[in-house]
mmCIF file of C-alpha atoms in Angstrom:
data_model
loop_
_atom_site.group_PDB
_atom_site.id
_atom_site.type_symbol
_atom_site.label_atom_id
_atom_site.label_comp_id
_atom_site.label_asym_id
_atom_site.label_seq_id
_atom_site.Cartn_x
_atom_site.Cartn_y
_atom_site.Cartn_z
ATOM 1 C CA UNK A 1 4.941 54.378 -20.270
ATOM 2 C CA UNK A 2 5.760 52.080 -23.103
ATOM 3 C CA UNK A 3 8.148 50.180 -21.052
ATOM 4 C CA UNK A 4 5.567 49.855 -17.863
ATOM 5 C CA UNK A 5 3.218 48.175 -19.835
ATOM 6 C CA UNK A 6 5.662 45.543 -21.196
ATOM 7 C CA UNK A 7 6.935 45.010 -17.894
ATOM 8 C CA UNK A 8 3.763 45.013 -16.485
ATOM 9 C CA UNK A 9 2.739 42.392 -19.424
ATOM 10 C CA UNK A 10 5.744 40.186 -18.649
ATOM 11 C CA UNK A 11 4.683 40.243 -14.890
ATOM 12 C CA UNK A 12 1.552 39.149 -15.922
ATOM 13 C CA UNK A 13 2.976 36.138 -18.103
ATOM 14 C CA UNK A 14 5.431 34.832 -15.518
ATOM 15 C CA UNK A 15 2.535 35.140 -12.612
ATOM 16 C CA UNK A 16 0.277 32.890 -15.263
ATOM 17 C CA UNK A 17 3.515 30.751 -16.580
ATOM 18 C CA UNK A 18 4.207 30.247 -12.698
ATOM 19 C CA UNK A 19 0.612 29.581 -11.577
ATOM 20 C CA UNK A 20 0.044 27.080 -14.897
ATOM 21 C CA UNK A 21 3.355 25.125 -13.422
ATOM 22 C CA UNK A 22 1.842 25.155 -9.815
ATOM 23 C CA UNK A 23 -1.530 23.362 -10.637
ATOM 24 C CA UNK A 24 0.087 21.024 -13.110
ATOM 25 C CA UNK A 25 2.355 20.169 -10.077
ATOM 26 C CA UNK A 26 -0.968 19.678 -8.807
ATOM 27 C CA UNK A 27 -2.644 17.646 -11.003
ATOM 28 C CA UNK A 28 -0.002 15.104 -10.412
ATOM 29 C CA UNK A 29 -1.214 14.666 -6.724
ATOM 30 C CA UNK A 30 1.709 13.725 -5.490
ATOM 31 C CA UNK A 31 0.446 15.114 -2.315
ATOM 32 C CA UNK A 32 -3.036 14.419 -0.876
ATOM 33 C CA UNK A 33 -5.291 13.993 1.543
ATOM 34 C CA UNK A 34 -2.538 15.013 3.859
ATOM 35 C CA UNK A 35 -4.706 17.756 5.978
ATOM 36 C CA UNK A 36 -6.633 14.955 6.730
ATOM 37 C CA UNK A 37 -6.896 13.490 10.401
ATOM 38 C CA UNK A 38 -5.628 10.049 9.223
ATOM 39 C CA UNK A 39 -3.122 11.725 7.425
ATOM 40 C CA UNK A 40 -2.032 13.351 10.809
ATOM 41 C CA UNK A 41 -1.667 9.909 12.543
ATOM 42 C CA UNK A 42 0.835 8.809 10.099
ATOM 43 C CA UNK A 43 2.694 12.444 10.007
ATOM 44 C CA UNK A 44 2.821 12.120 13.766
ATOM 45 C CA UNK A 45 3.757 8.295 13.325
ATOM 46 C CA UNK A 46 6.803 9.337 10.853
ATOM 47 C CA UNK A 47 8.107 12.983 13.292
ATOM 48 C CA UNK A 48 7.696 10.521 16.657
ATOM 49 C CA UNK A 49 10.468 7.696 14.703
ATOM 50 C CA UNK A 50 13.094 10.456 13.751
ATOM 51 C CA UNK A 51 12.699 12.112 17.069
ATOM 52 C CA UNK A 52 12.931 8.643 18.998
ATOM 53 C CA UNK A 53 9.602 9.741 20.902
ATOM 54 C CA UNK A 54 9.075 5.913 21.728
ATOM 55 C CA UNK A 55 5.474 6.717 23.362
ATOM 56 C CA UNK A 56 3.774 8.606 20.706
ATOM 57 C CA UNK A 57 5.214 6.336 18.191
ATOM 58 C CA UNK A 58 3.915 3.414 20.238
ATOM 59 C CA UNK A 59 0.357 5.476 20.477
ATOM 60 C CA UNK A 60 -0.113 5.812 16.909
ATOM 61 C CA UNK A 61 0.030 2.016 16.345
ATOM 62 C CA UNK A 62 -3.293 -0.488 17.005
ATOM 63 C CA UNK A 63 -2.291 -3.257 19.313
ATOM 64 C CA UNK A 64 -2.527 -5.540 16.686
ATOM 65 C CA UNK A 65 -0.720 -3.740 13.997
ATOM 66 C CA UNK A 66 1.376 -5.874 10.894
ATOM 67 C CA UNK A 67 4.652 -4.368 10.271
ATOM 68 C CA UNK A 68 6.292 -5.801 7.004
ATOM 69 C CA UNK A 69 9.980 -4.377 6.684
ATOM 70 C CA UNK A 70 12.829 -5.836 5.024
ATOM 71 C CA UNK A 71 11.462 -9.548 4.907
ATOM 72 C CA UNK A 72 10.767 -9.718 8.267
ATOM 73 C CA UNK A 73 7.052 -9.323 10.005
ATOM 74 C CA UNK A 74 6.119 -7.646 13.479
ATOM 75 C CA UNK A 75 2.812 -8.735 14.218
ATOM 76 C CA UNK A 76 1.792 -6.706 17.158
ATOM 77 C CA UNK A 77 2.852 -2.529 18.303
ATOM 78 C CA UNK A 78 4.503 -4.433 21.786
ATOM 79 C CA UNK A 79 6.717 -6.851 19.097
ATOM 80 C CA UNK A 80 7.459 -3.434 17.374
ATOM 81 C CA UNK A 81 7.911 -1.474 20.351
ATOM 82 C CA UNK A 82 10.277 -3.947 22.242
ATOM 83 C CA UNK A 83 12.334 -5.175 19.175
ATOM 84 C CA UNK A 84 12.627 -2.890 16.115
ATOM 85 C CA UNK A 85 11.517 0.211 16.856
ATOM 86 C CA UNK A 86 14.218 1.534 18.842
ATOM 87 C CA UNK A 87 16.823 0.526 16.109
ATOM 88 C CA UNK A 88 14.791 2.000 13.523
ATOM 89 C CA UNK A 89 14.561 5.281 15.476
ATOM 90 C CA UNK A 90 18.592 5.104 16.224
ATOM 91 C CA UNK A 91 18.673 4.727 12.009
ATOM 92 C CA UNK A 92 16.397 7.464 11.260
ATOM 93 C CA UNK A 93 18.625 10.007 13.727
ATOM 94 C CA UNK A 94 21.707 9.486 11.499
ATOM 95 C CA UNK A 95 19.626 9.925 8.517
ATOM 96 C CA UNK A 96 18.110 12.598 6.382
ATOM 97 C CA UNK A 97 14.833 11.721 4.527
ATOM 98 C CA UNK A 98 12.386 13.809 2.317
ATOM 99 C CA UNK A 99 8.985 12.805 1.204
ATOM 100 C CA UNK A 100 8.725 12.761 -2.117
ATOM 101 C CA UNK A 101 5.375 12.201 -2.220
ATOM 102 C CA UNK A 102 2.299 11.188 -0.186
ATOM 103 C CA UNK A 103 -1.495 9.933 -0.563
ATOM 104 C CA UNK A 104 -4.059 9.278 1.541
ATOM 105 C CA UNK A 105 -7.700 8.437 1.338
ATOM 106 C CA UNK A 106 -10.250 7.768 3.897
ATOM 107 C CA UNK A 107 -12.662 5.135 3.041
ATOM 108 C CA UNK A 108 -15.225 5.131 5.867
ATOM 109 C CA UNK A 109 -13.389 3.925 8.961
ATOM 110 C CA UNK A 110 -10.204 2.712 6.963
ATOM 111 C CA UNK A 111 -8.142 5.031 5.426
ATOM 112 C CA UNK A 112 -5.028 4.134 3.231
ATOM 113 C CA UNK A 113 -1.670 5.911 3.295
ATOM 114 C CA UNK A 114 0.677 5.609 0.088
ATOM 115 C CA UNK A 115 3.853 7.699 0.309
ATOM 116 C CA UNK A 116 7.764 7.603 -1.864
ATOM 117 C CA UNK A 117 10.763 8.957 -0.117
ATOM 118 C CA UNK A 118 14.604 9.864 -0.155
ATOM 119 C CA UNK A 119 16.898 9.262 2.203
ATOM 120 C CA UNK A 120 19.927 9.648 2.590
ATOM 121 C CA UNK A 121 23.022 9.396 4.955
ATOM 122 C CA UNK A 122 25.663 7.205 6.823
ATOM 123 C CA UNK A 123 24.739 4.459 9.171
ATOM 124 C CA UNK A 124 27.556 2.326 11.059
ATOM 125 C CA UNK A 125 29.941 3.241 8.696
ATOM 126 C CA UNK A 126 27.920 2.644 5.670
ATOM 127 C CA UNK A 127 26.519 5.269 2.867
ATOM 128 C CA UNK A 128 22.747 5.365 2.199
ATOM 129 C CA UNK A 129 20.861 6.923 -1.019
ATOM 130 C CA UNK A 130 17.545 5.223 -1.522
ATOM 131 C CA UNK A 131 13.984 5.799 -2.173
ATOM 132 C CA UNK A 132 11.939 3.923 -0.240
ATOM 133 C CA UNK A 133 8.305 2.656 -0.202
ATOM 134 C CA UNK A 134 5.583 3.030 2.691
ATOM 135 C CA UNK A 135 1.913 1.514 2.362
ATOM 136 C CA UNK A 136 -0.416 2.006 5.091
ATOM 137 C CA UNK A 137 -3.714 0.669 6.357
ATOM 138 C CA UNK A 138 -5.328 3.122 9.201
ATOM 139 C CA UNK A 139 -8.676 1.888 11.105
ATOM 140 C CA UNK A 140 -10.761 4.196 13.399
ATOM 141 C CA UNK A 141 -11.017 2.664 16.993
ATOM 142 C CA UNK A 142 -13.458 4.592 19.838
ATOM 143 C CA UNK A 143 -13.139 7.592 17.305
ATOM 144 C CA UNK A 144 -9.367 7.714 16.947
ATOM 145 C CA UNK A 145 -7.326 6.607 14.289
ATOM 146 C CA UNK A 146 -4.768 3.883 14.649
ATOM 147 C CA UNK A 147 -2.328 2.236 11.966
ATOM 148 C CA UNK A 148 -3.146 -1.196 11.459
ATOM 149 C CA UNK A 149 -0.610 -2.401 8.904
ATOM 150 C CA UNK A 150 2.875 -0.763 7.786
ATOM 151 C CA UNK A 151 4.732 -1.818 4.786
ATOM 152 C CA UNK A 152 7.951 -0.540 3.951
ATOM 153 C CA UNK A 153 10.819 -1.315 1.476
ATOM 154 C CA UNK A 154 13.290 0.255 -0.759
ATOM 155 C CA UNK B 1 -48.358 -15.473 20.789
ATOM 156 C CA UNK B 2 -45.087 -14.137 22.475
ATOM 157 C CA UNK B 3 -43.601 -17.356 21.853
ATOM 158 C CA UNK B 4 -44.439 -17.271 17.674
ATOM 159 C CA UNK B 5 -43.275 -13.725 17.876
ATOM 160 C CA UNK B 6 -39.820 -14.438 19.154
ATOM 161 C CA UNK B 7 -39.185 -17.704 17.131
ATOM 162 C CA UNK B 8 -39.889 -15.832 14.503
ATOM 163 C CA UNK B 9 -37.678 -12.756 15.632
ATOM 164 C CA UNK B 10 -35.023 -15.495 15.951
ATOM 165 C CA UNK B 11 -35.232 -17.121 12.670
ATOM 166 C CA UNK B 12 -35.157 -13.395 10.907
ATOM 167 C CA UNK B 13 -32.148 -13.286 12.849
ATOM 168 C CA UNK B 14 -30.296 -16.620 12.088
ATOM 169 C CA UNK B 15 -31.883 -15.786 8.558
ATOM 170 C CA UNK B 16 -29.566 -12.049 8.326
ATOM 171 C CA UNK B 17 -26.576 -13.428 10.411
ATOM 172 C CA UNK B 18 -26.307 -16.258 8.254
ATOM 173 C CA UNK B 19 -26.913 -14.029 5.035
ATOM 174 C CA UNK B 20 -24.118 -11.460 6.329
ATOM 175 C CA UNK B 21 -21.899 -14.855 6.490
ATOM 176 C CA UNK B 22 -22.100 -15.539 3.019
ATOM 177 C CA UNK B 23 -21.777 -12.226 1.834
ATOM 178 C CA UNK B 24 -18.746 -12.015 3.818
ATOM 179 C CA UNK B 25 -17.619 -15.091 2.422
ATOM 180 C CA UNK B 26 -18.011 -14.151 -1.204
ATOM 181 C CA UNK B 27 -16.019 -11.449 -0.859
ATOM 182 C CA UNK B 28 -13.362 -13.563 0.285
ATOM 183 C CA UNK B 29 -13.767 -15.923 -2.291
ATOM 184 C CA UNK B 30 -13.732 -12.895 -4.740
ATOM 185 C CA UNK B 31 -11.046 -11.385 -3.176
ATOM 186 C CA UNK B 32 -9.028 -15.026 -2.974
ATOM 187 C CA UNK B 33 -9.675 -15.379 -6.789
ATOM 188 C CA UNK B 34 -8.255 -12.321 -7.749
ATOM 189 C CA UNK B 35 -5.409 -12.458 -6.252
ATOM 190 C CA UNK B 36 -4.796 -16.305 -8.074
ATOM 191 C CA UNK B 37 -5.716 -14.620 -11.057
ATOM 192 C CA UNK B 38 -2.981 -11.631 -10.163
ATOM 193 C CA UNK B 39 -0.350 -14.786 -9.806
ATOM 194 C CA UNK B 40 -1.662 -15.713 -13.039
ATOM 195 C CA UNK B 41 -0.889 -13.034 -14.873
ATOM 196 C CA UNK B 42 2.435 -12.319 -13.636
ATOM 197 C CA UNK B 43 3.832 -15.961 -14.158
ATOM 198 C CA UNK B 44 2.413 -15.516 -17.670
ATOM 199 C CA UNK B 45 3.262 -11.943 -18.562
ATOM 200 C CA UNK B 46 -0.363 -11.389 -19.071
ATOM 201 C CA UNK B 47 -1.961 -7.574 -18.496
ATOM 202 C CA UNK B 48 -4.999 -9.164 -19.178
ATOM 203 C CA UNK B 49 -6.123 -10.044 -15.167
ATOM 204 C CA UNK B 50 -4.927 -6.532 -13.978
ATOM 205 C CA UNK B 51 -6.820 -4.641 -16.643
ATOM 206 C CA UNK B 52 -9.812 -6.642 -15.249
ATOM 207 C CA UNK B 53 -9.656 -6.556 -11.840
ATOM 208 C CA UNK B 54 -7.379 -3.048 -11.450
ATOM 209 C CA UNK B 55 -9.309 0.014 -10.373
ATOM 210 C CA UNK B 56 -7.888 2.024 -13.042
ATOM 211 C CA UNK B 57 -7.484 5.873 -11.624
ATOM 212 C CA UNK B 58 -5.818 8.597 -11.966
ATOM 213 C CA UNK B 59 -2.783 8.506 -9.156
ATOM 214 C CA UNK B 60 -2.736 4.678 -8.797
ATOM 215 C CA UNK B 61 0.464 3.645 -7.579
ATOM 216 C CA UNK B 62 2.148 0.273 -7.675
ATOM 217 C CA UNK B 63 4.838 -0.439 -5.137
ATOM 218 C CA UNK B 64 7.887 -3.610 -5.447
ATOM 219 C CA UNK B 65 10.797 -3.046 -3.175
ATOM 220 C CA UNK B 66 11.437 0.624 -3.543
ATOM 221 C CA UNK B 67 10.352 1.153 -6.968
ATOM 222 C CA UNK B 68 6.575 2.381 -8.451
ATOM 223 C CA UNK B 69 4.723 2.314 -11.578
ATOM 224 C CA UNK B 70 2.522 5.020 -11.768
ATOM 225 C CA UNK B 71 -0.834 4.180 -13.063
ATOM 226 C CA UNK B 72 -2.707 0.678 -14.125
ATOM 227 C CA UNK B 73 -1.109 1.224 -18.312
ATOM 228 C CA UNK B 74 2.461 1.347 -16.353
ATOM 229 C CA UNK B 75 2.175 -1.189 -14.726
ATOM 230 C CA UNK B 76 1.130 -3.566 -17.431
ATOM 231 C CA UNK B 77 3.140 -2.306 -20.474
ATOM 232 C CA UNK B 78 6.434 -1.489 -18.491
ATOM 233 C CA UNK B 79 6.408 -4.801 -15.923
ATOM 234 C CA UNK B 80 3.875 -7.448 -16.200
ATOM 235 C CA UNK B 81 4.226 -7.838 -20.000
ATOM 236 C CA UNK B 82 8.039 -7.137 -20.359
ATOM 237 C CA UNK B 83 8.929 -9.836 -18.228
ATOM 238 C CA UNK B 84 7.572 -12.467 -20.500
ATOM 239 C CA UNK B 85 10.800 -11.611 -22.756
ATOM 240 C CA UNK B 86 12.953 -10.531 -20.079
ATOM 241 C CA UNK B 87 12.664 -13.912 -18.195
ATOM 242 C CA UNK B 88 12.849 -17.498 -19.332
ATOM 243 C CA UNK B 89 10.525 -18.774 -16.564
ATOM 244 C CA UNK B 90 8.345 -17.050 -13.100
ATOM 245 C CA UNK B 91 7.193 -18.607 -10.472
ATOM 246 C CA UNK B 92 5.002 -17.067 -7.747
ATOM 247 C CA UNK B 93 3.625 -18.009 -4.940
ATOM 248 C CA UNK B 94 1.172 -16.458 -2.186
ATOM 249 C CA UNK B 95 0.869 -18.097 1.145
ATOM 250 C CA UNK B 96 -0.334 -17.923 4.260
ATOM 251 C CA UNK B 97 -3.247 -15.220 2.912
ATOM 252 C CA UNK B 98 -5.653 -12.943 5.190
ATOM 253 C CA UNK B 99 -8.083 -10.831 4.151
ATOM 254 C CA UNK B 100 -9.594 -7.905 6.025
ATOM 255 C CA UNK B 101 -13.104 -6.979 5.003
ATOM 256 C CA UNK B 102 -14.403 -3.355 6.316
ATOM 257 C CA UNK B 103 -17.495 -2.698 4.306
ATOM 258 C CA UNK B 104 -16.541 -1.412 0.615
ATOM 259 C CA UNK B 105 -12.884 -1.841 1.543
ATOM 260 C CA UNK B 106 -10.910 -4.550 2.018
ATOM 261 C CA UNK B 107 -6.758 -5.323 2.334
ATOM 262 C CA UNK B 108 -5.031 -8.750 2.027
ATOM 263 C CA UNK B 109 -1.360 -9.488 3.029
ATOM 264 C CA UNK B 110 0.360 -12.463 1.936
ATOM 265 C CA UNK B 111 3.643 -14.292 2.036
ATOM 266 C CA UNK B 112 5.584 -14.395 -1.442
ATOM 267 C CA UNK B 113 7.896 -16.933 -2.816
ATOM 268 C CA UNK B 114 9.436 -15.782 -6.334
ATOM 269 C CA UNK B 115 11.325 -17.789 -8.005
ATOM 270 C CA UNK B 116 13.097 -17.195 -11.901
ATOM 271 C CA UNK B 117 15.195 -16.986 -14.133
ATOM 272 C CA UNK B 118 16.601 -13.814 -16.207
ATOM 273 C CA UNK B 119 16.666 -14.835 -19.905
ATOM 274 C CA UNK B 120 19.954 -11.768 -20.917
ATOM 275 C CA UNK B 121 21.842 -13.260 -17.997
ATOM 276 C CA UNK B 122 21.260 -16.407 -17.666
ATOM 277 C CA UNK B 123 21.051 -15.410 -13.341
ATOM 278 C CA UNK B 124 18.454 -17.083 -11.392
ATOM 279 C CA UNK B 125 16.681 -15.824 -8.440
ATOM 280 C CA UNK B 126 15.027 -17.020 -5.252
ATOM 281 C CA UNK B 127 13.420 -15.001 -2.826
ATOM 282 C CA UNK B 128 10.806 -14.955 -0.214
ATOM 283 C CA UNK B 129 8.874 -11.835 1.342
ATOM 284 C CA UNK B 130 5.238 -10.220 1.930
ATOM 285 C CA UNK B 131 2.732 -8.614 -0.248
ATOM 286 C CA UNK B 132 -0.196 -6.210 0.416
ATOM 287 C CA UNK B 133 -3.227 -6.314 -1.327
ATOM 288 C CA UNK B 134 -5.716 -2.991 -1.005
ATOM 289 C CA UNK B 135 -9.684 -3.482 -2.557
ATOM 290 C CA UNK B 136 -12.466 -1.542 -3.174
ATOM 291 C CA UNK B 137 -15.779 -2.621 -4.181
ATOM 292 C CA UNK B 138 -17.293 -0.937 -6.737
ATOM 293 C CA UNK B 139 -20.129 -1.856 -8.387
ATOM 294 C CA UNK B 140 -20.477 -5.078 -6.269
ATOM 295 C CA UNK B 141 -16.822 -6.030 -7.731
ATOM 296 C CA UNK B 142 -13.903 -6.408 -5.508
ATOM 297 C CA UNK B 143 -10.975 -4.265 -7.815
ATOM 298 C CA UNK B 144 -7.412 -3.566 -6.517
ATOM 299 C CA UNK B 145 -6.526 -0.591 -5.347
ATOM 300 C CA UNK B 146 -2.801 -0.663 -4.753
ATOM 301 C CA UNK B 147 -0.465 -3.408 -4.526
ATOM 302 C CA UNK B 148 3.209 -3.292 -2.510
ATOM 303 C CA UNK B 149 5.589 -5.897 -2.117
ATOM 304 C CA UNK B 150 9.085 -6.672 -1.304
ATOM 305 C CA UNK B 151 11.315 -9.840 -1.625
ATOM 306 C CA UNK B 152 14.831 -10.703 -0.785
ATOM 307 C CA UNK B 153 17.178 -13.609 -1.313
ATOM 308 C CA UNK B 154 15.809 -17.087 0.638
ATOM 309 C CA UNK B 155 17.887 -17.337 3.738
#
């Protein structure tokens, strides 16, 4: 009986010890607002460049989207779409990333998008192993939302 | 009498549109002064500018080419101010700025020019790239939200 109730006590502590860890993990908010439906646009954005869906990457995008990445600027989804999306989507395939962490808060009919990943993997012959940096800005058009600016660097 | 009503209907009109104008361009003049002041304090090593026009929250985050500091105190005790010592001389530059106002929010995007010189090494830099800028108003004051940018080498 004795040795029930210690066990039973030591349950208890790791279930609380366990729990305590989970919310601190929490508290950091390294992921939020994710459930969110702007949040979804730039999920959807991020699953439609590894798969090399060209059209529902294209979708996500407002026509008049900024795309900073690596010192150069795309100033419209067509620039994007015709010149670097299909080599970014070719990169991505031979890649494996993990999101370290993501943010995003609506503001009205803007939301912003903040998010930290890995990646890592070999591309033309070359190794990757980076963390890299995404800011976005998201606007709400005829009750959908569309990214209107992409940053990116590692 | 339908003619006084609609000149005045008109003026109330010209009298909000024109109101909305300057409001609009305060904020960019707000906005546009911050970021001079940001430039400011960077040259300068001086956390004095971001404590003031920062939002400072918990889960703030900082981005510059693939690195973050984590929270407004991060940023100015393990960057801005450091690199008064670190480097003999910075020089920043925003260009080509645009600001886009959405009620309470707001986001600017820039081009950079960064130019210094690393006081250990001796190395200089040169580099040109693009910043983002996000704002929220609070309290009638336009404070920064988050900040990401990303430089390489001049070509």
């Amino acid at each position: 009986m004795k040795t029930i109730n210690i066990l039973l006590v030591l349950l208890m502590t790791f279930s609380f010890a366990a729990s305590a860890h989970g919310d601190k993990n929490k508290d950091k908010g390294l992921f939020k607002g994710i459930d969110t439906p702007a949040a979804k646009v730039v999920l959807a954005f991020h699953q439609a460049l590894e798969t090399g869906n060209k059209d529902l990457a294209r979708a996500q995008l407002a026509d008049d989207v900024t795309i900073y990445e690596g010192g150069r600027v795309e100033r419209s989804a067509d620039e994007y779409a015709h010149h670097h999306m299909l080599s970014d989507m070719k990169y991505l395939a031979s890649m494996k990333s993990k999101t370290l962490e993501h943010q995003v808060t609506v503001l009205g009919n803007t939301a912003i998008s903040a998010s930290r990943s890995h990646t890592q993997g070999t591309y033309k012959g070359k190794e990757r192993d980076y963390q890299g940096m995404e800011t976005m800005v998201l606007e709400k058009q005829n009750g959908e939302w569309k990214i209107k600016h992409i940053h990116w660097s590692h | 009498m339908t003619k006084y009503i609609a000149i005045t209907m008109l003026s109330l009109l010209a009298f909000f549109a024109n109101a909305h104008d300057k409001s609009h361009m305060n904020d960019e003049k707000q906005i546009t002064h911050i970021i001079h002041q940001i430039k400011y304090g960077w040259e300068n090593g001086d956390g004095k500018p971001f404590r003031k026009h920062f939002l400072d929250f918990k889960g703030a985050r900082y981005f510059e080419s693939g690195g973050q500091n984590v929270g407004l105190n991060d940023l100015v005790e393990h960057h801005v101010e450091p690199e008064k010592d670190a480097l003999v001389f910075l020089s920043l530059d925003f260009s080509n700025i645009q600001i886009h106002i959405e009620d309470e929010f707001a986001w600017a995007l820039a081009d950079t020019a960064v130019k210094g010189e690393v006081r250990k090494s001796g190395k200089t830099f040169d580099k040109t790239g693009f910043q983002t800028f996000l704002f929220k108003k609070v309290d009638s004051e336009w404070k920064v939200l988050h900040t990401h940018s990303s430089a390489r080498n001049r070509r």
